Amino acid sequence: MNLLLNVLWVIFGGLWMAVGWLLAAVIMAITIIGIPWARAAFNIARYTFLPFGFAAVDREGHTGEGDPGTGPLGILGNVIWLVLAGWWLAIGHLVTAIGLGITIIGLPFAWAHLKLAGLALWPIGKIIVPREMVDGRARSIGNV
């Protein structure tokens, strides 16, 4: 079922939003100081391309361990990301969700784009895992 949903997802907006995430990652990587954000954007680009069967969860909640990305540095990183790239990726997901939401068949995909819009605003400190690995301790962000 995940395969069918992912194929339909690519057709109904997943491809162009994954390209947007890749573009953000490349721009961040070119700046050198944006490499931490580039890594996160590449991971989320892969998730945006094929989201069904995976979930975005809080890294600290999933692993049980803190790291710089889940503390105050992660908050600062998310604020910088929000200003530089997060808002336009979120707008792209929102516009795609609105377009898909006007059709009955597009509603599940619109909902997935809305979840990804939230992830686009605040991605640092999240990890993409197979849905089977999400347990009760981790708060799911984008369980599509």
XYZ file of C-alpha atoms in Angstrom:
144
model
C 0.000 0.000 0.000
C 2.875 2.386 0.824
C 4.263 1.898 -2.693
C 0.957 2.887 -4.313
C 0.570 5.900 -2.013
C 4.139 7.026 -2.702
C 3.629 6.763 -6.488
C 0.432 8.818 -6.255
C 2.231 11.248 -3.928
C 4.993 11.874 -6.491
C 2.358 12.584 -9.144
C 0.305 14.905 -6.909
C 2.950 17.345 -5.718
C 5.599 15.309 -3.952
C 8.147 15.604 -6.743
C 8.141 19.382 -7.024
C 8.268 19.867 -3.248
C 11.168 17.397 -2.955
C 12.960 19.455 -5.612
C 12.299 22.559 -3.483
C 13.899 20.858 -0.469
C 16.874 19.801 -2.625
C 17.276 23.355 -3.879
C 17.298 24.648 -0.304
C 19.883 21.997 0.633
C 22.156 22.895 -2.282
C 21.954 26.608 -1.512
C 22.789 25.934 2.146
C 25.692 23.655 1.197
C 27.150 26.259 -1.157
C 27.340 28.786 1.674
C 29.582 26.413 3.687
C 28.244 27.735 7.027
C 24.843 26.315 6.043
C 26.081 22.709 5.921
C 24.183 21.633 9.087
C 20.961 22.885 7.516
C 21.869 21.289 4.181
C 22.139 17.875 5.807
C 18.706 18.242 7.411
C 17.212 19.510 4.146
C 18.628 16.546 2.168
C 17.091 14.111 4.671
C 13.737 15.862 4.516
C 13.908 16.037 0.699
C 14.128 12.259 0.648
C 11.216 12.072 3.105
C 9.208 14.570 1.027
C 9.777 12.499 -2.107
C 8.575 9.209 -0.544
C 6.828 9.957 2.773
C 4.471 7.021 3.189
C 5.845 4.396 5.542
C 8.041 6.900 7.410
C 7.553 9.415 10.188
C 9.343 12.551 11.364
C 9.841 12.393 15.133
C 11.675 14.394 17.765
C 15.227 13.031 17.841
C 15.587 13.354 21.615
C 12.259 11.616 22.222
C 13.125 8.803 19.834
C 16.711 8.134 20.937
C 16.316 9.159 24.569
C 19.500 11.215 24.321
C 20.018 14.925 23.859
C 22.444 16.483 21.391
C 23.221 20.036 20.218
C 20.387 19.918 17.677
C 17.768 19.247 20.334
C 18.820 21.957 22.805
C 19.265 25.737 22.670
C 21.529 25.494 19.606
C 18.773 23.598 17.825
C 16.286 26.361 18.633
C 18.706 28.974 17.274
C 19.288 26.805 14.190
C 15.540 26.504 13.611
C 15.059 30.271 13.881
C 17.817 30.846 11.322
C 16.328 28.130 9.077
C 12.861 29.681 9.381
C 14.155 33.059 8.202
C 16.336 31.713 5.372
C 14.325 28.871 3.855
C 11.603 27.477 6.106
C 8.906 29.985 5.335
C 9.029 29.550 1.550
C 9.090 25.748 1.769
C 6.118 25.895 4.150
C 4.272 28.181 1.721
C 4.986 25.720 -1.109
C 3.515 22.856 0.924
C 0.544 25.022 1.918
C -0.234 26.050 -1.681
C 0.044 22.437 -2.805
C -2.226 21.332 0.062
C -4.855 23.905 -0.899
C -4.756 22.736 -4.513
C -5.122 19.107 -3.497
C -7.707 19.858 -0.804
C -10.323 21.000 -3.315
C -10.564 17.448 -4.667
C -11.854 14.480 -2.707
C -9.071 12.166 -3.846
C -6.428 14.749 -2.940
C -7.469 15.189 0.711
C -5.045 12.615 2.193
C -2.198 14.158 0.220
C -3.245 17.665 1.263
C -3.093 16.555 4.908
C 0.395 15.133 4.365
C 1.517 18.436 2.788
C 0.185 20.330 5.816
C 2.259 18.106 8.112
C 5.309 18.719 5.938
C 4.641 22.475 6.073
C 4.981 22.273 9.856
C 8.200 20.312 9.485
C 9.475 22.909 7.006
C 9.152 25.604 9.646
C 11.056 23.779 12.406
C 13.150 20.814 11.071
C 16.266 20.817 13.291
C 16.034 18.215 16.057
C 13.834 15.874 14.024
C 14.724 12.478 12.610
C 13.033 10.480 9.836
C 12.412 6.852 10.809
C 10.383 3.944 9.433
C 6.889 4.084 10.882
C 7.424 0.735 12.615
C 10.220 2.289 14.718
C 7.967 4.964 16.220
C 7.126 3.989 19.759
C 5.005 5.618 22.469
C 7.913 7.759 23.738
C 8.519 9.650 20.492
C 6.102 12.374 19.468
C 5.317 11.918 15.790
C 5.434 15.066 13.694
C 4.794 13.840 10.178
C 3.462 10.322 10.462
C 2.118 10.025 6.956
